[in-house]
Amino acid sequence: MSYPVIAPRDEERTESAGRVVGAFFAFLLFAAGIVLFALSFQGPDWSHWTFVGGILSITVAFMIPTTILPALEGD
């Protein structure tokens, strides 16, 4: 039987503490990105840098569970 491109994971590894911590930090970075976006539309002083910070924060939030954690776990 051939598997799809994404191989199935063991049930024990998907509930590991590293996944929980990674999900928490991903949520925290995503929320920080939304806050930075909201701040960037409020005033002209730091609006360019807060907008870029929001983009980077949301980018890293999506990179944690999809790229960084699987690379560290050796999947």
PDB file of C-alpha atoms in Angstrom:
ATOM      1  CA  MET A   1       0.000   0.000   0.000  1.00  0.00           C
ATOM      2  CA  SER A   2       1.471   3.348  -0.968  1.00  0.00           C
ATOM      3  CA  TYR A   3       1.232   6.266   1.404  1.00  0.00           C
ATOM      4  CA  PRO A   4       0.487   9.844   0.384  1.00  0.00           C
ATOM      5  CA  VAL A   5       3.218  12.465   0.401  1.00  0.00           C
ATOM      6  CA  ILE A   6       2.680  13.117   4.116  1.00  0.00           C
ATOM      7  CA  ALA A   7       3.507   9.996   6.106  1.00  0.00           C
ATOM      8  CA  PRO A   8       1.279   9.036   9.047  1.00  0.00           C
ATOM      9  CA  ARG A   9       2.565   9.927  12.506  1.00  0.00           C
ATOM     10  CA  ASP A  10       2.667   7.866  15.656  1.00  0.00           C
ATOM     11  CA  GLU A  11      -0.063   8.763  18.126  1.00  0.00           C
ATOM     12  CA  GLU A  12       2.420   9.068  20.998  1.00  0.00           C
ATOM     13  CA  ARG A  13       4.540  11.674  19.257  1.00  0.00           C
ATOM     14  CA  THR A  14       1.672  13.951  18.245  1.00  0.00           C
ATOM     15  CA  GLU A  15       0.743  14.592  21.871  1.00  0.00           C
ATOM     16  CA  SER A  16       4.253  15.362  23.054  1.00  0.00           C
ATOM     17  CA  ALA A  17       5.089  18.339  25.225  1.00  0.00           C
ATOM     18  CA  GLY A  18       7.105  19.900  22.409  1.00  0.00           C
ATOM     19  CA  ARG A  19       4.025  20.077  20.209  1.00  0.00           C
ATOM     20  CA  VAL A  20       2.048  21.768  22.979  1.00  0.00           C
ATOM     21  CA  VAL A  21       4.774  24.330  23.612  1.00  0.00           C
ATOM     22  CA  GLY A  22       5.136  24.924  19.882  1.00  0.00           C
ATOM     23  CA  ALA A  23       1.409  25.440  19.473  1.00  0.00           C
ATOM     24  CA  PHE A  24       1.382  27.862  22.411  1.00  0.00           C
ATOM     25  CA  PHE A  25       4.203  29.968  20.995  1.00  0.00           C
ATOM     26  CA  ALA A  26       2.645  29.864  17.532  1.00  0.00           C
ATOM     27  CA  PHE A  27      -0.627  31.176  18.977  1.00  0.00           C
ATOM     28  CA  LEU A  28       1.253  33.809  20.975  1.00  0.00           C
ATOM     29  CA  LEU A  29       3.149  35.019  17.901  1.00  0.00           C
ATOM     30  CA  PHE A  30      -0.020  35.062  15.822  1.00  0.00           C
ATOM     31  CA  ALA A  31      -1.801  37.168  18.459  1.00  0.00           C
ATOM     32  CA  ALA A  32       1.210  39.505  18.658  1.00  0.00           C
ATOM     33  CA  GLY A  33       1.124  39.885  14.874  1.00  0.00           C
ATOM     34  CA  ILE A  34      -2.549  40.867  14.970  1.00  0.00           C
ATOM     35  CA  VAL A  35      -1.798  43.420  17.709  1.00  0.00           C
ATOM     36  CA  LEU A  36       1.089  44.840  15.687  1.00  0.00           C
ATOM     37  CA  PHE A  37      -1.157  45.148  12.642  1.00  0.00           C
ATOM     38  CA  ALA A  38      -3.722  47.008  14.732  1.00  0.00           C
ATOM     39  CA  LEU A  39      -1.050  49.350  16.090  1.00  0.00           C
ATOM     40  CA  SER A  40       0.350  50.031  12.637  1.00  0.00           C
ATOM     41  CA  PHE A  41      -2.940  51.553  11.500  1.00  0.00           C
ATOM     42  CA  GLN A  42      -3.267  53.832  14.545  1.00  0.00           C
ATOM     43  CA  GLY A  43      -0.457  56.319  14.065  1.00  0.00           C
ATOM     44  CA  PRO A  44       2.224  57.524  11.684  1.00  0.00           C
ATOM     45  CA  ASP A  45       5.216  57.314  14.049  1.00  0.00           C
ATOM     46  CA  TRP A  46       6.166  53.639  13.984  1.00  0.00           C
ATOM     47  CA  SER A  47       3.546  52.422  11.537  1.00  0.00           C
ATOM     48  CA  HIS A  48       5.988  51.056   8.942  1.00  0.00           C
ATOM     49  CA  TRP A  49       8.002  49.028  11.436  1.00  0.00           C
ATOM     50  CA  THR A  50       4.987  47.682  13.298  1.00  0.00           C
ATOM     51  CA  PHE A  51       3.453  46.557   9.999  1.00  0.00           C
ATOM     52  CA  VAL A  52       6.666  44.717   9.059  1.00  0.00           C
ATOM     53  CA  GLY A  53       6.833  43.288  12.593  1.00  0.00           C
ATOM     54  CA  GLY A  54       3.272  42.002  12.244  1.00  0.00           C
ATOM     55  CA  ILE A  55       4.104  40.289   8.966  1.00  0.00           C
ATOM     56  CA  LEU A  56       7.232  38.692  10.437  1.00  0.00           C
ATOM     57  CA  SER A  57       5.419  37.614  13.592  1.00  0.00           C
ATOM     58  CA  ILE A  58       2.625  35.875  11.683  1.00  0.00           C
ATOM     59  CA  THR A  59       5.168  34.308   9.312  1.00  0.00           C
ATOM     60  CA  VAL A  60       7.122  32.793  12.202  1.00  0.00           C
ATOM     61  CA  ALA A  61       3.849  31.703  13.845  1.00  0.00           C
ATOM     62  CA  PHE A  62       3.048  29.594  10.780  1.00  0.00           C
ATOM     63  CA  MET A  63       6.633  28.362  10.446  1.00  0.00           C
ATOM     64  CA  ILE A  64       6.794  26.879  13.950  1.00  0.00           C
ATOM     65  CA  PRO A  65       4.335  23.975  13.514  1.00  0.00           C
ATOM     66  CA  THR A  66       4.924  23.414   9.807  1.00  0.00           C
ATOM     67  CA  THR A  67       8.678  23.752   9.376  1.00  0.00           C
ATOM     68  CA  ILE A  68      10.664  24.299  12.560  1.00  0.00           C
ATOM     69  CA  LEU A  69       9.255  21.598  14.870  1.00  0.00           C
ATOM     70  CA  PRO A  70       9.280  18.805  12.253  1.00  0.00           C
ATOM     71  CA  ALA A  71      12.897  19.667  11.414  1.00  0.00           C
ATOM     72  CA  LEU A  72      13.886  19.525  15.080  1.00  0.00           C
ATOM     73  CA  GLU A  73      12.061  16.239  15.643  1.00  0.00           C
ATOM     74  CA  GLY A  74      13.619  14.657  12.572  1.00  0.00           C
ATOM     75  CA  ASP A  75      10.397  13.836  10.724  1.00  0.00           C
TER      76      ASP A  75
END
